[in-house]
Short mmCIF file of N, CA and C in Angstrom, two decimals:
data_model
loop_
_atom_site.label_atom_id
_atom_site.label_comp_id
_atom_site.label_asym_id
_atom_site.label_seq_id
_atom_site.Cartn_x
_atom_site.Cartn_y
_atom_site.Cartn_z
N UNK A 1 0.95 -1.13 -0.14
CA UNK A 1 -0.10 -0.05 0.09
C UNK A 1 0.73 1.27 0.38
N UNK A 2 0.38 2.26 -0.54
CA UNK A 2 0.83 3.53 -0.48
C UNK A 2 0.64 4.43 0.54
N UNK A 3 1.53 5.20 0.89
CA UNK A 3 1.12 5.87 2.19
C UNK A 3 0.67 7.43 2.09
N UNK A 4 1.82 7.65 1.22
CA UNK A 4 2.31 8.87 0.92
C UNK A 4 2.76 8.99 -0.43
N UNK A 5 2.40 10.24 -1.10
CA UNK A 5 3.42 10.98 -2.39
C UNK A 5 3.54 12.09 -2.33
N UNK A 6 5.06 12.70 -2.49
CA UNK A 6 5.36 13.74 -1.96
C UNK A 6 6.28 14.03 -3.33
N UNK A 7 6.34 15.40 -3.47
CA UNK A 7 7.30 16.43 -4.58
C UNK A 7 7.63 17.71 -3.86
N UNK A 8 8.92 17.51 -3.98
CA UNK A 8 9.22 18.80 -3.51
C UNK A 8 10.42 19.50 -4.06
N UNK A 9 11.02 20.65 -4.41
CA UNK A 9 11.75 21.51 -5.09
C UNK A 9 13.21 21.02 -4.45
N UNK A 10 14.40 21.09 -5.11
CA UNK A 10 15.53 21.37 -4.66
C UNK A 10 16.27 22.16 -2.98
N UNK A 11 15.04 22.81 -2.70
CA UNK A 11 15.02 23.60 -1.50
C UNK A 11 14.32 23.19 -0.50
N UNK A 12 13.43 22.02 -0.92
CA UNK A 12 12.81 21.53 0.12
C UNK A 12 11.45 21.64 0.30
N UNK A 13 11.22 22.84 -0.13
CA UNK A 13 9.69 23.42 -0.59
C UNK A 13 8.38 22.45 -1.00
N UNK A 14 8.11 21.68 -0.04
CA UNK A 14 6.62 20.84 -0.96
C UNK A 14 5.98 21.29 -2.08
N UNK A 15 5.68 20.37 -3.00
CA UNK A 15 5.25 21.00 -4.05
C UNK A 15 4.16 19.51 -4.31
N UNK A 16 4.17 19.22 -3.54
CA UNK A 16 2.41 17.80 -3.81
C UNK A 16 3.09 17.12 -2.38
N UNK A 17 1.68 17.25 -1.67
CA UNK A 17 1.64 16.08 -0.52
C UNK A 17 0.32 15.67 -0.28
N UNK A 18 0.51 14.37 -0.98
CA UNK A 18 -0.78 13.35 -0.49
C UNK A 18 -0.32 12.21 0.53
N UNK A 19 -1.63 11.98 1.35
CA UNK A 19 -1.06 11.06 2.38
C UNK A 19 -2.41 9.98 2.18
N UNK A 20 -2.38 9.33 2.21
CA UNK A 20 -3.54 8.00 1.83
C UNK A 20 -3.70 7.51 3.42
N UNK A 21 -2.78 7.63 4.33
CA UNK A 21 -3.02 7.05 5.76
C UNK A 21 -2.92 8.43 6.42
N UNK A 22 -4.11 8.41 7.55
CA UNK A 22 -4.48 9.24 8.51
C UNK A 22 -3.30 9.21 9.75
N UNK A 23 -2.53 10.84 9.74
CA UNK A 23 -1.66 10.94 10.49
C UNK A 23 -2.20 12.24 11.16
N UNK A 24 -1.31 12.12 12.79
CA UNK A 24 -1.31 13.44 13.06
C UNK A 24 -0.80 14.85 12.25
N UNK A 25 -0.97 16.23 12.11
CA UNK A 25 -0.62 16.84 11.55
C UNK A 25 0.89 17.13 12.22
N UNK A 26 1.53 16.95 13.10
CA UNK A 26 2.74 17.55 13.44
C UNK A 26 3.21 16.73 13.22
N UNK A 27 2.89 14.92 13.27
CA UNK A 27 3.80 14.10 12.56
C UNK A 27 3.89 14.04 10.94
N UNK A 28 2.68 14.30 9.84
CA UNK A 28 3.00 14.67 9.13
C UNK A 28 3.98 15.50 8.61
N UNK A 29 3.78 17.18 8.86
CA UNK A 29 5.31 17.95 9.34
C UNK A 29 6.48 17.43 9.28
N UNK A 30 6.69 16.45 10.35
CA UNK A 30 8.32 16.28 10.77
C UNK A 30 8.79 15.47 10.01
N UNK A 31 7.79 14.53 9.52
CA UNK A 31 7.66 13.35 8.14
C UNK A 31 8.30 14.20 6.98
N UNK A 32 7.76 15.41 6.54
CA UNK A 32 7.71 15.92 5.26
C UNK A 32 9.45 16.40 5.37
N UNK A 33 9.56 16.85 6.59
CA UNK A 33 10.94 17.37 6.39
C UNK A 33 12.12 16.63 6.68
N UNK A 34 11.74 15.39 7.38
CA UNK A 34 12.97 14.66 7.41
C UNK A 34 12.96 13.57 6.60
N UNK A 35 11.65 13.37 5.71
CA UNK A 35 12.14 12.69 4.26
C UNK A 35 12.44 13.06 3.36
N UNK A 36 12.75 14.96 3.10
CA UNK A 36 13.43 15.65 2.43
C UNK A 36 14.89 15.75 2.56
N UNK A 37 14.95 15.41 4.02
CA UNK A 37 16.63 15.69 4.39
C UNK A 37 17.52 14.57 3.90
N UNK A 38 16.52 13.38 4.43
CA UNK A 38 16.88 11.88 4.41
C UNK A 38 17.41 11.83 2.60
N UNK A 39 16.41 12.17 1.75
CA UNK A 39 16.45 12.16 0.18
C UNK A 39 17.47 13.06 -0.28
N UNK A 40 17.76 14.31 0.01
CA UNK A 40 18.46 14.93 -0.49
C UNK A 40 20.18 14.71 0.02
N UNK A 41 20.00 14.37 1.07
CA UNK A 41 21.55 14.21 1.19
C UNK A 41 22.11 12.61 0.79
N UNK A 42 21.03 11.99 0.10
CA UNK A 42 21.98 10.78 -0.22
C UNK A 42 22.96 10.78 -1.47
N UNK A 43 24.11 10.84 -1.50
CA UNK A 43 24.76 10.79 -2.28
C UNK A 43 24.77 10.28 -3.71
N UNK A 44 25.52 10.98 -4.86
CA UNK A 44 24.90 10.35 -6.10
C UNK A 44 25.32 9.15 -6.28
N UNK A 45 24.53 8.32 -6.95
CA UNK A 45 24.63 6.67 -6.90
C UNK A 45 24.65 6.11 -6.30
N UNK A 46 23.86 6.54 -5.22
CA UNK A 46 23.02 5.94 -3.97
C UNK A 46 21.59 5.00 -4.96
N UNK A 47 20.91 4.53 -3.79
CA UNK A 47 20.07 3.37 -4.51
C UNK A 47 18.43 4.05 -3.86
N UNK A 48 18.03 3.88 -5.40
CA UNK A 48 16.49 5.12 -4.90
C UNK A 48 15.52 4.27 -3.96
N UNK A 49 15.49 3.37 -3.00
CA UNK A 49 15.12 3.30 -2.11
C UNK A 49 15.64 2.70 -0.59
N UNK A 50 15.21 3.34 0.13
CA UNK A 50 16.09 3.28 1.78
C UNK A 50 14.43 3.23 2.82
N UNK A 51 14.93 2.41 3.98
CA UNK A 51 13.72 2.67 4.78
C UNK A 51 13.46 3.77 5.22
N UNK A 52 12.17 3.59 6.21
CA UNK A 52 11.86 4.69 6.34
C UNK A 52 12.38 4.94 8.06
N UNK A 53 12.86 6.62 7.76
CA UNK A 53 13.21 6.81 9.41
C UNK A 53 12.08 6.21 10.66
N UNK A 54 12.55 6.36 11.75
CA UNK A 54 12.24 5.77 12.64
C UNK A 54 10.60 6.52 12.97
N UNK A 55 10.59 7.90 12.89
CA UNK A 55 9.07 8.65 12.98
C UNK A 55 7.93 7.61 12.69
N UNK A 56 8.15 6.83 11.73
CA UNK A 56 6.75 6.60 11.52
C UNK A 56 7.04 4.15 11.53
N UNK A 57 8.40 4.00 10.98
CA UNK A 57 8.48 2.96 11.17
C UNK A 57 7.63 1.85 12.46
N UNK A 58 7.92 0.59 12.36
CA UNK A 58 7.23 0.25 13.16
C UNK A 58 7.95 -0.18 14.11
N UNK A 59 7.89 -0.29 15.30
CA UNK A 59 8.67 -0.71 16.81
C UNK A 59 9.34 -1.95 16.49
N UNK A 60 11.00 -1.79 17.13
CA UNK A 60 11.62 -2.63 16.24
C UNK A 60 11.19 -4.45 17.13
N UNK A 61 10.29 -4.49 18.09
CA UNK A 61 9.65 -5.60 18.80
C UNK A 61 8.47 -6.50 17.76
N UNK A 62 7.89 -5.54 17.22
CA UNK A 62 6.64 -5.76 16.38
C UNK A 62 6.99 -7.08 15.38
N UNK A 63 6.10 -8.08 15.57
CA UNK A 63 5.54 -8.88 15.00
C UNK A 63 5.17 -8.27 13.18
N UNK A 64 6.72 -8.82 12.34
CA UNK A 64 6.36 -8.22 11.16
C UNK A 64 5.30 -8.73 10.48
N UNK A 65 4.42 -10.00 10.75
CA UNK A 65 3.18 -10.39 10.28
C UNK A 65 1.98 -9.14 10.31
N UNK A 66 1.93 -8.78 11.67
CA UNK A 66 1.69 -8.02 12.17
C UNK A 66 1.25 -6.55 11.36
N UNK A 67 2.10 -6.11 10.88
CA UNK A 67 2.33 -4.98 10.23
C UNK A 67 2.80 -4.70 8.89
N UNK A 68 2.16 -5.86 7.80
CA UNK A 68 1.91 -5.48 6.48
C UNK A 68 1.50 -4.02 6.30
N UNK A 69 0.91 -3.36 6.49
CA UNK A 69 0.07 -2.01 6.18
C UNK A 69 0.96 -1.07 7.07
N UNK A 70 2.34 -1.28 7.89
CA UNK A 70 2.43 0.10 8.42
C UNK A 70 3.67 0.48 7.45
N UNK A 71 3.82 1.90 7.14
CA UNK A 71 4.67 2.47 6.11
C UNK A 71 6.15 1.71 6.37
N UNK A 72 7.01 1.62 5.91
CA UNK A 72 8.45 0.80 5.86
C UNK A 72 9.50 1.52 4.99
N UNK A 73 9.11 1.97 3.94
CA UNK A 73 9.94 1.89 3.00
C UNK A 73 9.92 3.52 1.93
N UNK A 74 10.97 4.23 1.58
CA UNK A 74 11.11 5.42 0.70
C UNK A 74 11.70 4.62 -0.64
N UNK A 75 10.73 5.47 -1.27
CA UNK A 75 11.32 5.36 -2.50
C UNK A 75 11.43 6.78 -3.56
N UNK A 76 11.90 7.11 -3.54
CA UNK A 76 11.90 8.39 -4.48
C UNK A 76 13.02 8.12 -6.01
N UNK A 77 12.95 9.05 -6.92
CA UNK A 77 13.47 9.58 -7.84
C UNK A 77 13.61 11.17 -7.83
N UNK A 78 14.60 11.65 -8.42
CA UNK A 78 14.90 12.59 -8.47
C UNK A 78 15.38 13.53 -9.99
N UNK A 79 14.27 14.46 -10.31
CA UNK A 79 13.97 15.04 -11.88
C UNK A 79 14.93 16.46 -11.43
N UNK A 80 16.09 16.80 -12.65
CA UNK A 80 16.51 17.85 -12.51
C UNK A 80 16.30 18.73 -10.82
N UNK A 81 15.61 19.90 -11.05
CA UNK A 81 15.23 20.40 -9.70
C UNK A 81 13.98 20.21 -8.66
N UNK A 82 13.82 18.68 -9.40
CA UNK A 82 12.39 18.12 -8.27
C UNK A 82 12.71 16.58 -7.67
N UNK A 83 12.19 16.51 -6.88
CA UNK A 83 12.60 14.79 -5.75
C UNK A 83 11.20 14.55 -6.01
N UNK A 84 10.97 13.32 -6.12
CA UNK A 84 9.09 12.77 -6.38
C UNK A 84 9.54 11.18 -5.30
N UNK A 85 8.91 11.26 -4.39
CA UNK A 85 9.00 10.11 -3.56
C UNK A 85 7.51 9.87 -2.74
N UNK A 86 7.59 8.63 -2.49
CA UNK A 86 6.51 7.30 -2.26
C UNK A 86 6.83 7.13 -1.10
N UNK A 87 6.18 6.84 -0.30
CA UNK A 87 6.11 5.90 1.02
C UNK A 87 5.19 5.07 1.02
N UNK A 88 5.72 3.96 1.48
CA UNK A 88 5.08 2.67 1.08
C UNK A 88 5.15 1.28 2.27
N UNK A 89 4.43 0.79 2.10
CA UNK A 89 4.28 -0.53 2.75
C UNK A 89 5.40 -1.73 2.41
N UNK A 90 5.98 -2.66 3.10
CA UNK A 90 6.90 -3.34 2.72
C UNK A 90 6.32 -4.08 1.52
N UNK A 91 5.13 -4.44 1.42
CA UNK A 91 4.45 -5.20 0.57
C UNK A 91 4.47 -4.57 -1.17
N UNK A 92 5.02 -3.41 -1.29
CA UNK A 92 5.43 -2.83 -2.38
C UNK A 92 6.54 -3.05 -3.19
N UNK A 93 6.35 -3.57 -4.28
CA UNK A 93 7.56 -3.72 -5.12
C UNK A 93 8.55 -2.13 -5.28
N UNK A 94 9.73 -1.70 -4.48
CA UNK A 94 10.49 -0.47 -5.09
C UNK A 94 10.50 -0.39 -6.80
N UNK A 95 10.94 -1.32 -7.23
CA UNK A 95 11.16 -1.16 -8.45
C UNK A 95 9.60 -0.77 -9.45
N UNK A 96 8.49 -1.53 -9.17
CA UNK A 96 7.33 -0.80 -9.72
C UNK A 96 6.84 0.95 -8.97
N UNK A 97 7.38 0.78 -7.84
CA UNK A 97 7.17 2.32 -7.69
C UNK A 97 7.49 3.27 -8.42
N UNK A 98 9.35 2.86 -8.88
CA UNK A 98 9.81 3.85 -9.37
C UNK A 98 9.23 4.01 -10.72
N UNK A 99 9.07 2.81 -11.30
CA UNK A 99 8.46 3.08 -12.65
C UNK A 99 6.96 3.59 -12.68
N UNK A 100 6.35 3.86 -11.35
CA UNK A 100 4.89 4.46 -11.16
C UNK A 100 5.32 6.36 -10.71
N UNK A 101 6.64 6.54 -10.37
CA UNK A 101 6.96 7.68 -10.38
C UNK A 101 7.21 8.62 -11.71
N UNK A 102 7.91 7.29 -12.46
CA UNK A 102 8.21 7.88 -14.20
C UNK A 102 6.80 8.14 -14.82
N UNK A 103 5.78 7.78 -14.53
CA UNK A 103 4.82 7.04 -15.32
C UNK A 103 4.03 8.84 -14.94
N UNK A 104 4.33 8.97 -13.40
CA UNK A 104 3.51 10.45 -12.94
C UNK A 104 4.05 11.84 -13.67
N UNK A 105 5.11 11.63 -13.93
CA UNK A 105 6.10 12.28 -14.20
C UNK A 105 5.68 12.46 -15.85
N UNK A 106 5.78 11.56 -16.48
CA UNK A 106 5.83 11.44 -17.86
C UNK A 106 3.92 12.25 -18.32
N UNK A 107 3.10 11.38 -17.57
CA UNK A 107 1.85 11.99 -17.50
C UNK A 107 2.17 13.82 -17.38
N UNK A 108 2.56 14.49 -16.46
CA UNK A 108 2.53 15.78 -16.29
C UNK A 108 3.44 16.55 -17.06
N UNK A 109 4.51 15.77 -18.23
CA UNK A 109 4.72 16.26 -19.03
C UNK A 109 4.05 16.25 -20.36
N UNK A 110 2.73 15.34 -20.44
CA UNK A 110 2.08 15.15 -21.50
C UNK A 110 1.01 16.38 -21.54
N UNK A 111 0.82 16.56 -20.14
CA UNK A 111 0.00 17.58 -19.88
C UNK A 111 -0.08 18.58 -20.16
N UNK A 112 1.34 19.02 -20.03
CA UNK A 112 1.59 20.43 -19.72
C UNK A 112 2.71 20.99 -20.76
N UNK A 113 3.08 19.90 -21.68
CA UNK A 113 3.90 20.16 -22.86
C UNK A 113 5.14 20.66 -21.92
N UNK A 114 6.60 20.09 -21.39
CA UNK A 114 7.46 20.61 -21.38
C UNK A 114 7.37 21.54 -20.03
N UNK A 115 6.82 20.32 -18.99
CA UNK A 115 6.31 20.54 -17.74
C UNK A 115 7.70 21.09 -16.57
N UNK A 116 7.36 22.38 -16.31
CA UNK A 116 8.31 23.20 -15.45
C UNK A 116 7.74 23.28 -13.73
N UNK A 117 8.48 23.66 -13.02
CA UNK A 117 8.30 23.63 -11.15
C UNK A 117 7.05 24.68 -11.49
N UNK A 118 7.03 25.79 -12.17
CA UNK A 118 5.75 26.73 -11.98
C UNK A 118 4.69 26.20 -12.45
N UNK A 119 4.78 25.45 -13.63
CA UNK A 119 3.06 24.71 -13.69
C UNK A 119 2.98 23.80 -12.66
N UNK A 120 3.90 23.44 -11.76
CA UNK A 120 3.05 22.58 -10.44
C UNK A 120 2.72 23.31 -9.20
N UNK A 121 3.10 24.48 -9.28
CA UNK A 121 3.05 25.56 -8.36
C UNK A 121 1.33 26.15 -8.68
N UNK A 122 1.65 26.59 -9.91
CA UNK A 122 0.58 27.13 -10.41
C UNK A 122 -1.04 26.41 -10.18
N UNK A 123 -0.86 25.19 -11.07
CA UNK A 123 -1.73 24.01 -11.59
C UNK A 123 -1.64 22.65 -10.57
N UNK A 124 -1.65 23.16 -9.31
CA UNK A 124 -1.94 21.94 -8.65
C UNK A 124 -3.14 21.46 -8.43
N UNK A 125 -4.31 21.63 -9.73
CA UNK A 125 -5.37 20.85 -9.54
C UNK A 125 -4.77 19.42 -10.35
N UNK A 126 -4.45 19.62 -11.46
CA UNK A 126 -4.05 18.89 -12.23
C UNK A 126 -2.66 17.97 -11.73
N UNK A 127 -1.95 18.61 -10.74
CA UNK A 127 -1.22 17.17 -10.35
C UNK A 127 -1.83 16.59 -9.29
N UNK A 128 -3.10 16.80 -8.63
CA UNK A 128 -3.81 15.74 -7.92
C UNK A 128 -4.68 15.25 -8.89
N UNK A 129 -5.36 15.75 -9.48
CA UNK A 129 -6.29 14.72 -10.57
C UNK A 129 -5.29 13.81 -11.18
N UNK A 130 -3.86 14.28 -11.55
CA UNK A 130 -3.28 13.30 -12.18
C UNK A 130 -2.81 12.03 -11.66
N UNK A 131 -2.62 12.35 -10.28
CA UNK A 131 -2.31 11.14 -9.20
C UNK A 131 -3.57 10.48 -9.09
N UNK A 132 -4.84 11.12 -8.97
CA UNK A 132 -6.16 10.61 -8.55
C UNK A 132 -6.41 9.76 -9.46
N UNK A 133 -5.75 9.91 -10.93
CA UNK A 133 -6.10 8.62 -11.85
C UNK A 133 -5.21 7.75 -11.97
N UNK A 134 -3.83 7.58 -11.02
CA UNK A 134 -3.32 6.39 -11.05
C UNK A 134 -3.04 5.73 -9.23
N UNK A 135 -4.03 6.57 -8.55
CA UNK A 135 -3.62 6.18 -7.34
C UNK A 135 -5.34 6.46 -6.28
N UNK A 136 -5.47 5.48 -5.61
CA UNK A 136 -6.94 5.70 -5.00
C UNK A 136 -6.65 5.01 -3.52
N UNK A 137 -6.97 5.42 -2.51
CA UNK A 137 -7.05 4.65 -1.48
C UNK A 137 -5.59 4.42 -1.07
N UNK A 138 -4.66 5.00 -1.60
CA UNK A 138 -3.49 4.11 -1.29
C UNK A 138 -3.29 2.89 -2.33
N UNK A 139 -4.06 2.42 -3.33
CA UNK A 139 -4.02 1.69 -4.21
C UNK A 139 -3.36 1.88 -5.46
N UNK A 140 -2.70 1.83 -6.31
CA UNK A 140 -2.47 1.75 -8.00
C UNK A 140 -3.15 1.13 -8.59
N UNK A 141 -4.55 2.21 -9.23
CA UNK A 141 -5.63 1.78 -9.63
C UNK A 141 -5.03 1.72 -11.49
N UNK A 142 -3.96 2.58 -11.98
CA UNK A 142 -3.88 2.65 -13.48
C UNK A 142 -2.41 3.16 -13.60
N UNK A 143 -1.93 2.52 -14.87
CA UNK A 143 -0.59 3.11 -15.03
C UNK A 143 -0.31 2.90 -16.48
N UNK A 144 -1.57 3.19 -17.49
CA UNK A 144 -1.06 3.07 -18.54
C UNK A 144 -0.84 4.70 -18.79
N UNK A 145 -0.19 5.38 -19.49
CA UNK A 145 -0.28 6.71 -19.47
C UNK A 145 -1.12 7.29 -20.32
N UNK A 146 -1.59 6.81 -21.46
CA UNK A 146 -2.75 7.00 -22.33
C UNK A 146 -3.97 7.51 -21.47
N UNK A 147 -4.51 6.59 -20.91
CA UNK A 147 -5.51 6.68 -19.88
C UNK A 147 -5.66 7.85 -19.30
N UNK A 148 -4.28 7.24 -18.02
CA UNK A 148 -4.13 8.66 -16.97
C UNK A 148 -4.49 10.18 -17.83
N UNK A 149 -3.98 10.34 -19.04
CA UNK A 149 -3.81 11.67 -19.50
C UNK A 149 -5.11 12.28 -20.27
N UNK A 150 -5.89 11.12 -20.74
CA UNK A 150 -7.20 11.16 -20.97
C UNK A 150 -8.38 11.92 -20.11
N UNK A 151 -7.89 11.10 -18.44
CA UNK A 151 -8.66 10.84 -17.62
C UNK A 151 -8.63 12.10 -17.42
N UNK A 152 -7.53 12.32 -16.77
CA UNK A 152 -7.06 14.23 -16.70
C UNK A 152 -7.74 15.38 -17.78
N UNK A 153 -8.02 15.14 -18.86
CA UNK A 153 -8.45 15.76 -19.58
C UNK A 153 -9.94 15.66 -19.69
N UNK A 154 -10.12 14.56 -19.33
CA UNK A 154 -11.99 14.54 -19.34
C UNK A 154 -12.32 15.17 -17.87
N UNK A 155 -11.58 15.62 -16.83
CA UNK A 155 -11.87 16.07 -16.03
C UNK A 155 -11.84 17.59 -16.16
N UNK A 156 -11.26 18.13 -17.22
CA UNK A 156 -10.89 19.47 -17.23
C UNK A 156 -10.19 20.44 -16.18
N UNK A 157 -9.51 19.31 -16.04
CA UNK A 157 -8.45 20.26 -14.94
C UNK A 157 -7.28 20.78 -15.18
N UNK A 158 -6.94 20.47 -16.50
CA UNK A 158 -5.40 21.08 -17.34
C UNK A 158 -5.64 22.49 -17.60
N UNK A 159 -4.92 23.44 -17.28
CA UNK A 159 -5.20 24.59 -17.22
C UNK A 159 -4.83 24.78 -19.18
N UNK A 160 -5.33 25.69 -19.56
CA UNK A 160 -6.24 25.95 -20.77
C UNK A 160 -5.06 26.68 -21.56
N UNK A 161 -4.49 27.50 -20.77
CA UNK A 161 -3.20 27.84 -21.18
C UNK A 161 -2.05 27.40 -20.01
N UNK A 162 -1.41 26.58 -20.19
CA UNK A 162 -0.12 26.40 -19.84
C UNK A 162 1.03 27.73 -19.13
N UNK A 163 1.04 27.61 -17.97
CA UNK A 163 2.15 28.67 -17.26
C UNK A 163 3.26 28.71 -18.48
N UNK A 164 3.92 27.37 -18.66
CA UNK A 164 4.90 27.67 -19.53
C UNK A 164 4.93 27.92 -20.83
N UNK A 165 3.79 28.38 -21.35
CA UNK A 165 3.45 28.79 -22.78
C UNK A 165 4.30 29.77 -23.37
N UNK A 166 4.88 29.66 -24.41
CA UNK A 166 5.76 30.83 -24.85
C UNK A 166 7.15 30.33 -24.80
N UNK A 167 7.60 30.13 -23.50
CA UNK A 167 9.01 29.65 -23.36
C UNK A 167 9.57 28.54 -23.79
N UNK A 168 10.87 28.62 -23.95
CA UNK A 168 11.76 28.00 -24.81
C UNK A 168 11.91 26.53 -24.02
N UNK A 169 12.58 25.26 -24.18
CA UNK A 169 12.24 24.14 -23.35
C UNK A 169 13.30 24.42 -22.32
N UNK A 170 13.69 25.52 -22.34
CA UNK A 170 14.78 25.93 -20.85
C UNK A 170 14.24 26.59 -20.09
N UNK A 171 12.69 26.69 -20.15
CA UNK A 171 11.94 27.93 -19.63
C UNK A 171 12.15 27.81 -18.02
N UNK A 172 12.03 28.74 -17.19
CA UNK A 172 11.84 28.83 -15.82
C UNK A 172 11.63 27.59 -15.30
N UNK A 173 12.56 27.07 -14.23
CA UNK A 173 12.30 25.41 -13.30
C UNK A 173 13.09 25.10 -14.14
N UNK A 174 13.20 25.12 -15.25
CA UNK A 174 14.44 24.30 -16.10
C UNK A 174 14.40 22.47 -15.73
N UNK A 175 13.36 21.69 -15.73
CA UNK A 175 13.46 20.30 -15.64
C UNK A 175 13.06 19.73 -16.64
N UNK A 176 12.18 21.03 -17.92
CA UNK A 176 11.23 20.22 -18.65
C UNK A 176 11.89 19.54 -19.77
N UNK A 177 13.16 19.87 -20.29
CA UNK A 177 13.58 19.68 -21.54
C UNK A 177 14.71 17.97 -21.13
N UNK A 178 14.72 18.15 -20.05
CA UNK A 178 15.50 16.91 -19.33
C UNK A 178 15.12 15.92 -19.90
N UNK A 179 13.93 14.99 -19.33
CA UNK A 179 13.18 13.76 -19.41
C UNK A 179 13.78 13.55 -21.09
N UNK A 180 13.06 14.51 -22.08
CA UNK A 180 13.52 14.44 -23.29
C UNK A 180 14.63 13.79 -24.11
N UNK A 181 15.66 14.47 -23.41
CA UNK A 181 17.28 14.37 -23.83
C UNK A 181 17.41 13.12 -22.89
N UNK A 182 17.12 12.56 -21.99
CA UNK A 182 17.63 11.77 -21.11
C UNK A 182 17.18 10.20 -21.31
N UNK A 183 16.12 10.39 -21.72
CA UNK A 183 15.33 9.39 -21.89
C UNK A 183 14.10 9.23 -23.41
N UNK A 184 14.11 10.06 -24.02
CA UNK A 184 13.72 9.86 -25.22
C UNK A 184 12.19 10.44 -25.22
N UNK A 185 11.95 11.17 -24.16
CA UNK A 185 10.55 11.47 -24.39
C UNK A 185 10.33 13.08 -23.95
N UNK A 186 9.08 13.81 -23.80
CA UNK A 186 9.13 14.95 -23.83
C UNK A 186 9.92 16.02 -22.74
N UNK A 187 10.06 15.49 -21.20
CA UNK A 187 10.27 16.79 -20.27
C UNK A 187 11.61 16.48 -19.45
N UNK A 188 11.88 15.65 -18.25
CA UNK A 188 12.28 15.87 -17.46
C UNK A 188 13.42 14.73 -17.26
N UNK A 189 14.48 14.81 -16.77
CA UNK A 189 15.26 13.88 -16.97
C UNK A 189 15.62 13.38 -15.49
N UNK A 190 16.10 11.90 -15.65
CA UNK A 190 16.44 11.03 -14.12
C UNK A 190 17.99 11.54 -13.88
N UNK A 191 17.88 11.63 -12.82
CA UNK A 191 19.41 11.67 -12.58
C UNK A 191 20.19 10.39 -12.32
N UNK A 192 19.69 9.28 -12.12
CA UNK A 192 20.47 8.23 -12.35
C UNK A 192 20.60 7.60 -10.77
N UNK A 193 20.04 8.35 -9.41
CA UNK A 193 20.11 8.16 -8.12
C UNK A 193 18.56 7.12 -7.70
#
């Protein structure tokens, strides 16, 4: 089960925080701060998944069979100026979660055409709608890129005039052209971490 999906810019400012598990507001705030620090301080070349910090991890003496739904894994990808992070239970495949993040990024790039950080700031409805097409109640329900994009467009949540309209591929925010250059798609590049 997915417990949370988070997006941060390089300075640690949250651009999207979606929790699928009920948590106290103070714990959410501490978790957001600790997760960004944990992920952003990882050396280049590090693996893209790691154990959850003790804030939400199950107690050491807990029976593992009774805690399959307890958050225990952090999976992330770093694209130019943004970190995309998924907090999940140990029952989720980290490799599948990395693919899920990639599909989310590709969907945003299709919806905004050369997506940049400003698109995420000013069109947060599209961020949530895209995530809502993919994940419901912490369960992945769709990973087909065409169906996700069509579903978001059908909701009418995509801005008619994207924020980055009229900018070149190196527009403000600057991570738009990187996926196309690095992965043969239209938007962000994966930094291989």
